[in-house]
Amino acid sequence: MTLEAGRRELRGLDWEAAFEEVPRELFLPETMWPDGGSAVSRADDPEGWRRWADANVPIATQWDDGLHTGTDPGQVASSSSSAPSLVFWMFAELSVFDGAKVLEVGTGTGWCAALLSARLGEANVTSVEIDEAVAEVACGALTSAGWHPRLVVGDGLLGWPGGAPYDRILVTAGVRNVPRAWIEQTRPGGVIVMPWGTRYSGQSAVARLVVNGDGTAGGRFSWATRFMHVRSQRLEWPDHEDYLSPGEDWPDGTRRSITGVPVAEVVDESGYEAFDFVLGLLVPECARTYARSPRGVQTMWLYGLADRSWAAVYFDGDSRVYQGGPRSLWDEVEVAYRWWVERGRPGHEEFGLTVTADGRQEVWLGGPSAPVPCAASAVR
């Protein structure tokens, strides 16, 4: 999404004054990592630092839950400032009104909490941050900028009952399971905006859920993006050696085949294609990675997360498939692909999510009466 597209979403929604009043640069650290890349220091490169501060890119501000030191990027970005266009879009989805009470899950740098305070009044804003060090820095930045929303150090998955009920909940980290606390702490008719995804990949889609009086919540996805996930719901990527022994050729019992699924449909290293999202829905408890063989052949690996099923697909012209374990993971992918094509290759915005009163998550296509099936049931 472009910066201008994000601004268009907010025009007429009384946000422009807040964005003029609260520049992002006030909430960025001396050293930061634009787009997760090389570090930029304000002391060493003030012009470059300001240029990146004004750019429409996400900026990592902490690595590895604060354990990382030095200026090289760490392994996992654990706090950041989202790209401005994404913030614009999520605020538009939030559809606030004057005097609305908002809970933000994930204070991060404090920029969003300041924007919410400028738009709604700081007395109406509560922000929860799990990392005490991150919260302390955000508090300092907010105070310096003249804003004093309620800041809480705690697990955002629990919400903050002290400020409930809320009219809106804004979640700034990806989740795979929607906590009951968020629904219980939102007024009937209130809205939860959050990035939601499966364990298949790092891709998320932003969901806008409306909370109902019966304890359920539901709504559509709007667009695909990538967010760092809440810490307790991060995906720990499978260790290849737990599935295949080092140096081992294909083990006995390996099932071999050729696939007709086009490489362009499934090999998407950027992680933003619609089918990547659909695979996570129809092929549950599965994670995928990409690799290249020593000969440069693009390879896709699938790992079962509930068992030791695996599959490897070599997109080398013949599109050779090897799979083993209790599940035939690639067969499930082919079922999912046919399902998706037969329905006209629907994008994220045609899917939605319902959270039932007992906490089950049901993804649907078009409407709640058309739940997305599990591909595994078609290959047993």
Coordinates of C-alpha atoms in Angstrom, one line a residue:
M1 CA 0.0 0.0 0.0
T2 CA 1.3 3.5 -0.8
L3 CA 1.4 6.3 1.6
E4 CA -1.0 8.3 -0.4
A5 CA -3.5 5.4 -0.5
G6 CA -3.3 5.2 3.2
R7 CA -4.0 8.9 3.6
R8 CA -7.0 8.6 1.3
E9 CA -8.5 6.1 3.7
L10 CA -8.4 8.6 6.5
R11 CA -9.7 11.7 4.7
G12 CA -13.0 12.7 6.2
L13 CA -12.4 10.6 9.3
D14 CA -10.9 13.5 11.4
W15 CA -7.4 11.9 11.6
E16 CA -5.4 14.4 9.6
A17 CA -4.9 16.8 12.4
A18 CA -3.6 14.1 14.7
F19 CA -1.0 13.0 12.1
E20 CA 0.1 16.6 11.7
E21 CA 0.4 17.0 15.4
V22 CA 2.2 13.7 16.1
P23 CA 5.2 13.1 13.7
R24 CA 6.6 9.6 13.8
E25 CA 10.2 10.8 14.3
L26 CA 9.4 11.8 17.9
F27 CA 9.0 8.1 18.7
L28 CA 12.0 6.6 17.0
P29 CA 15.2 5.7 18.7
E30 CA 18.7 7.0 18.0
T31 CA 19.6 3.8 16.2
M32 CA 17.0 2.0 14.1
W33 CA 16.7 -0.6 11.4
P34 CA 14.5 0.6 8.5
D35 CA 12.7 -2.3 6.8
G36 CA 14.7 -4.7 9.0
G37 CA 17.9 -3.9 7.2
S38 CA 21.1 -2.1 8.1
A39 CA 21.1 0.1 11.2
V40 CA 20.8 3.9 10.8
S41 CA 22.2 6.2 13.5
R42 CA 20.9 9.7 14.0
A43 CA 24.3 10.7 15.5
D44 CA 26.3 9.3 12.5
D45 CA 23.9 10.1 9.7
P46 CA 21.2 12.7 10.8
E47 CA 20.0 13.3 7.2
G48 CA 19.7 9.6 6.5
W49 CA 18.0 9.0 9.8
R50 CA 15.4 11.7 9.1
R51 CA 14.8 10.5 5.6
W52 CA 14.0 7.0 6.9
A53 CA 11.9 8.4 9.7
D54 CA 9.7 10.0 7.0
A55 CA 9.7 7.0 4.7
N56 CA 6.7 4.7 4.2
V57 CA 8.5 1.6 5.7
P58 CA 8.4 -0.3 8.9
I59 CA 11.3 0.3 11.2
A60 CA 12.6 -2.3 13.6
T61 CA 13.5 -0.8 17.0
Q62 CA 14.3 -4.0 19.0
W63 CA 15.7 -7.4 18.2
D64 CA 15.3 -10.8 20.0
D65 CA 13.2 -9.5 22.9
G66 CA 16.0 -7.1 23.9
L67 CA 18.7 -9.7 24.2
H68 CA 20.4 -8.6 20.9
T69 CA 23.2 -6.0 21.1
G70 CA 25.2 -4.3 18.4
T71 CA 24.1 -2.6 15.2
D72 CA 23.8 -5.7 13.0
P73 CA 20.2 -6.9 12.7
G74 CA 19.3 -9.7 15.1
Q75 CA 17.3 -12.9 14.4
V76 CA 13.8 -11.8 15.2
A77 CA 12.5 -8.2 15.2
S78 CA 10.6 -7.9 18.5
S79 CA 9.4 -4.3 18.5
S80 CA 8.9 -1.8 15.6
S81 CA 7.2 1.2 14.2
S82 CA 4.8 0.2 11.5
A83 CA 4.8 1.8 8.0
P84 CA 2.7 4.9 8.1
S85 CA 0.4 3.7 5.3
L86 CA -0.4 0.6 7.3
V87 CA -1.1 2.7 10.4
F88 CA -3.4 4.9 8.3
W89 CA -5.3 1.9 7.0
M90 CA -5.7 0.3 10.4
F91 CA -7.0 3.5 11.9
A92 CA -9.5 3.7 9.0
E93 CA -10.7 0.2 9.7
L94 CA -11.0 1.1 13.4
S95 CA -13.7 3.7 12.5
V96 CA -13.5 5.6 15.8
F97 CA -15.9 8.3 16.9
D98 CA -15.4 11.2 19.3
G99 CA -15.0 10.0 22.9
A100 CA -14.5 6.4 21.9
K101 CA -12.6 4.3 24.5
V102 CA -9.7 2.4 22.8
L103 CA -7.4 -0.3 24.0
E104 CA -4.2 -0.7 22.1
V105 CA -2.4 -4.1 22.3
G106 CA 1.3 -3.5 21.8
T107 CA 2.5 0.0 22.7
G108 CA 5.8 -0.4 20.8
T109 CA 7.3 3.0 20.3
G110 CA 4.2 4.8 21.5
W111 CA 3.5 6.5 18.2
C112 CA 0.0 4.9 17.8
A113 CA -0.9 5.7 21.4
A114 CA 0.0 9.3 20.8
L115 CA -2.1 9.4 17.6
L116 CA -5.0 7.9 19.4
S117 CA -4.6 10.4 22.2
A118 CA -4.5 13.3 19.8
R119 CA -7.7 12.1 18.1
L120 CA -9.7 10.9 21.0
G121 CA -8.2 12.4 24.1
E122 CA -5.6 10.7 26.3
A123 CA -8.2 9.8 28.9
N124 CA -9.8 7.5 26.4
V125 CA -6.7 5.6 25.5
T126 CA -5.2 2.5 27.2
S127 CA -2.1 0.8 25.8
V128 CA -0.6 -2.5 26.9
E129 CA 3.0 -3.5 26.3
I130 CA 4.5 -6.9 27.4
D131 CA 8.1 -5.7 27.4
E132 CA 9.0 -3.5 30.3
A133 CA 12.0 -1.9 28.6
V134 CA 10.0 -1.1 25.5
A135 CA 7.2 0.3 27.6
E136 CA 9.7 2.5 29.6
V137 CA 11.1 4.0 26.3
A138 CA 7.6 4.6 24.9
C139 CA 6.5 6.3 28.2
G140 CA 9.5 8.6 27.9
A141 CA 8.7 9.5 24.3
L142 CA 5.1 10.1 25.1
T143 CA 5.9 12.3 28.0
S144 CA 8.4 14.3 26.0
A145 CA 5.8 14.8 23.3
G146 CA 3.2 15.9 25.9
W147 CA 0.9 12.9 25.8
H148 CA -0.2 10.9 28.9
P149 CA -2.4 7.9 27.9
R150 CA -2.8 5.1 30.4
L151 CA 0.2 2.7 29.8
V152 CA 0.2 -0.8 31.2
V153 CA 3.0 -3.3 31.4
G154 CA 1.5 -6.7 30.9
D155 CA 0.4 -9.4 28.5
G156 CA -1.8 -7.8 25.9
L157 CA -3.5 -11.1 25.2
L158 CA -5.3 -10.6 28.6
G159 CA -6.4 -7.1 27.5
W160 CA -6.8 -4.7 30.4
P161 CA -10.0 -5.2 32.4
G162 CA -9.4 -2.0 34.4
G163 CA -10.4 0.1 31.4
A164 CA -13.2 -2.1 30.0
P165 CA -15.5 -2.1 28.3
Y166 CA -13.9 -0.6 25.2
D167 CA -15.4 0.7 22.1
R168 CA -12.4 -0.3 20.0
I169 CA -9.4 -2.6 20.3
L170 CA -6.4 -2.1 18.1
V171 CA -3.9 -4.9 17.9
T172 CA -0.5 -4.0 16.6
A173 CA 1.1 -7.5 16.6
G174 CA 0.0 -10.6 14.7
V175 CA -2.1 -13.3 16.3
R176 CA -3.0 -16.9 15.4
N177 CA -5.7 -17.3 18.1
V178 CA -8.1 -14.5 19.2
P179 CA -8.2 -14.3 23.0
R180 CA -11.6 -14.4 24.7
A181 CA -10.5 -11.5 26.9
W182 CA -10.6 -9.1 23.9
I183 CA -14.1 -10.0 23.1
E184 CA -15.3 -9.9 26.7
Q185 CA -13.7 -6.5 27.2
T186 CA -15.4 -5.0 24.1
R187 CA -18.9 -3.5 24.1
P188 CA -21.5 -5.2 21.9
G189 CA -21.2 -3.5 18.6
G190 CA -17.6 -2.6 19.3
V191 CA -14.7 -3.4 16.9
I192 CA -11.5 -5.3 17.1
V193 CA -8.9 -4.6 14.4
M194 CA -6.0 -7.0 14.3
P195 CA -3.5 -8.9 12.0
W196 CA -4.5 -12.6 12.0
G197 CA -2.7 -15.5 10.4
T198 CA -2.2 -19.3 10.5
R199 CA 1.0 -21.2 11.3
Y200 CA 1.6 -21.9 7.6
S201 CA 3.8 -18.8 7.0
G202 CA 4.6 -15.4 8.4
Q203 CA 1.8 -13.8 6.4
S204 CA -1.2 -12.2 8.1
A205 CA -4.4 -10.5 6.9
V206 CA -5.9 -7.6 8.8
A207 CA -9.3 -8.6 10.3
R208 CA -12.1 -6.3 11.4
L209 CA -14.3 -8.1 13.9
V210 CA -17.5 -6.7 15.2
V211 CA -18.4 -8.0 18.7
N212 CA -21.9 -9.3 19.2
G213 CA -24.0 -9.4 22.4
D214 CA -23.9 -13.2 22.5
G215 CA -20.1 -13.3 23.0
T216 CA -19.3 -14.0 19.4
A217 CA -17.3 -11.7 17.0
G218 CA -16.9 -11.8 13.3
G219 CA -16.0 -9.8 10.2
R220 CA -13.9 -9.8 7.0
F221 CA -10.2 -9.6 6.2
S222 CA -9.1 -6.6 4.3
W223 CA -5.6 -7.0 3.0
A224 CA -2.4 -9.0 3.5
T225 CA 0.6 -7.8 5.4
R226 CA 3.4 -9.0 7.7
F227 CA 3.5 -8.2 11.4
M228 CA 5.7 -9.5 14.1
H229 CA 3.6 -11.9 16.2
V230 CA 2.8 -11.7 19.8
R231 CA 5.5 -13.4 21.7
S232 CA 3.5 -16.4 22.9
Q233 CA 2.1 -17.1 19.4
R234 CA 5.3 -17.0 17.4
L235 CA 5.9 -20.0 15.1
E236 CA 9.0 -21.9 16.1
W237 CA 10.1 -23.2 12.7
P238 CA 10.6 -26.9 12.5
D239 CA 14.1 -28.4 12.6
H240 CA 14.6 -30.3 9.4
E241 CA 16.6 -33.0 11.1
D242 CA 13.5 -33.9 13.2
Y243 CA 11.9 -35.0 9.9
L244 CA 14.8 -36.4 7.9
S245 CA 18.2 -37.6 9.1
P246 CA 21.2 -35.6 8.0
G247 CA 22.7 -36.7 4.7
E248 CA 19.9 -39.3 4.3
D249 CA 18.5 -39.9 0.8
W250 CA 14.7 -40.3 0.6
P251 CA 13.8 -42.8 3.4
D252 CA 11.9 -46.0 2.7
G253 CA 8.3 -45.4 2.2
T254 CA 8.7 -42.0 0.5
R255 CA 5.8 -41.3 -1.8
R256 CA 6.9 -39.9 -5.2
S257 CA 4.8 -38.0 -7.8
I258 CA 4.7 -35.1 -10.2
T259 CA 2.6 -32.1 -9.5
G260 CA 0.7 -29.9 -11.9
V261 CA 0.4 -27.0 -9.6
P262 CA 2.2 -24.0 -11.2
V263 CA 5.3 -22.9 -9.4
A264 CA 4.3 -19.3 -9.6
E265 CA 1.1 -20.0 -7.5
V266 CA 2.9 -21.5 -4.5
V267 CA 6.5 -20.2 -4.6
D268 CA 6.1 -16.7 -3.3
E269 CA 9.0 -15.7 -1.2
S270 CA 7.5 -12.3 -0.5
G271 CA 4.7 -14.0 1.3
Y272 CA 1.9 -11.8 0.0
E273 CA 0.0 -13.9 -2.6
A274 CA -3.6 -14.9 -1.9
F275 CA -2.9 -18.6 -2.3
D276 CA -0.3 -18.5 0.4
F277 CA -3.0 -17.3 2.7
V278 CA -5.5 -19.9 1.5
L279 CA -3.0 -22.7 2.0
G280 CA -2.7 -21.8 5.6
L281 CA -6.5 -22.0 5.9
L282 CA -7.1 -25.3 4.1
V283 CA -3.9 -27.1 5.2
P284 CA -3.8 -26.7 8.9
E285 CA -0.9 -27.6 11.3
C286 CA 1.6 -27.2 8.5
A287 CA 4.5 -24.8 8.0
R288 CA 6.4 -24.1 4.7
T289 CA 9.8 -22.9 3.9
Y290 CA 11.7 -22.3 0.6
A291 CA 15.2 -23.3 -0.3
R292 CA 17.4 -23.7 -3.4
S293 CA 19.3 -26.9 -4.2
P294 CA 23.0 -26.8 -4.9
R295 CA 22.0 -26.7 -8.6
G296 CA 19.8 -23.6 -8.0
V297 CA 16.5 -25.5 -8.2
Q298 CA 13.7 -23.8 -6.3
T299 CA 12.4 -26.1 -3.6
M300 CA 9.4 -25.9 -1.3
W301 CA 9.4 -27.8 2.0
L302 CA 6.3 -28.6 4.1
Y303 CA 6.4 -29.8 7.7
G304 CA 3.6 -31.2 9.7
L305 CA 3.4 -29.4 13.0
A306 CA 1.3 -32.0 14.8
D307 CA 3.3 -35.0 13.5
R308 CA 6.4 -35.8 11.5
S309 CA 4.8 -35.5 8.0
W310 CA 6.9 -33.8 5.4
A311 CA 6.9 -33.0 1.7
A312 CA 9.5 -31.5 -0.7
V313 CA 8.7 -30.2 -4.2
Y314 CA 11.4 -29.5 -6.7
F315 CA 10.2 -27.0 -9.3
D316 CA 12.8 -28.0 -11.9
G317 CA 10.7 -28.5 -14.9
D318 CA 9.3 -31.9 -13.9
S319 CA 8.0 -30.5 -10.5
R320 CA 9.0 -33.7 -8.6
V321 CA 7.2 -34.3 -5.3
Y322 CA 8.5 -36.4 -2.4
Q323 CA 6.5 -36.8 0.8
G324 CA 6.4 -39.0 3.9
G325 CA 4.7 -39.4 7.2
P326 CA 1.1 -39.9 8.2
R327 CA -0.2 -37.0 6.1
S328 CA 0.3 -36.5 2.4
L329 CA 0.9 -32.8 2.8
W330 CA 1.4 -32.0 -0.9
D331 CA -1.7 -33.9 -1.8
E332 CA -3.5 -31.6 0.6
V333 CA -2.0 -28.6 -1.2
E334 CA -3.3 -29.8 -4.6
V335 CA -6.8 -30.2 -3.1
A336 CA -6.5 -26.7 -1.7
Y337 CA -5.3 -25.4 -5.1
R338 CA -8.2 -26.9 -7.0
W339 CA -10.7 -25.6 -4.4
W340 CA -9.2 -22.1 -4.8
V341 CA -9.2 -22.1 -8.6
E342 CA -12.8 -23.5 -8.8
R343 CA -13.9 -20.5 -6.8
G344 CA -12.3 -18.0 -9.0
R345 CA -9.0 -17.5 -7.0
P346 CA -10.6 -15.4 -4.2
G347 CA -8.4 -12.8 -2.5
H348 CA -8.1 -12.1 1.2
E349 CA -10.9 -9.6 1.2
E350 CA -13.4 -12.3 0.3
F351 CA -12.7 -14.3 3.4
G352 CA -13.8 -13.6 6.9
L353 CA -13.4 -14.9 10.5
T354 CA -15.9 -15.8 13.2
V355 CA -14.9 -16.4 16.8
T356 CA -17.6 -18.4 18.5
A357 CA -18.7 -18.0 22.1
D358 CA -16.7 -21.0 23.1
G359 CA -13.6 -19.6 21.5
R360 CA -13.5 -21.6 18.2
Q361 CA -12.2 -19.8 15.1
E362 CA -14.1 -20.4 11.9
V363 CA -12.9 -18.9 8.6
W364 CA -15.4 -18.6 5.8
L365 CA -15.6 -17.5 2.2
G366 CA -18.3 -15.0 1.2
G367 CA -20.2 -15.4 4.5
P368 CA -20.4 -17.4 7.7
S369 CA -22.6 -20.0 6.1
A370 CA -19.7 -21.1 3.8
P371 CA -16.9 -22.3 6.1
V372 CA -13.5 -23.1 4.5
P373 CA -13.0 -26.9 4.5
C374 CA -10.0 -28.8 5.6
A375 CA -8.1 -30.3 2.6
A376 CA -6.9 -33.3 4.6
S377 CA -10.4 -34.7 4.7
A378 CA -10.3 -35.1 0.9
V379 CA -7.1 -37.1 0.7
R380 CA -7.7 -39.7 3.4

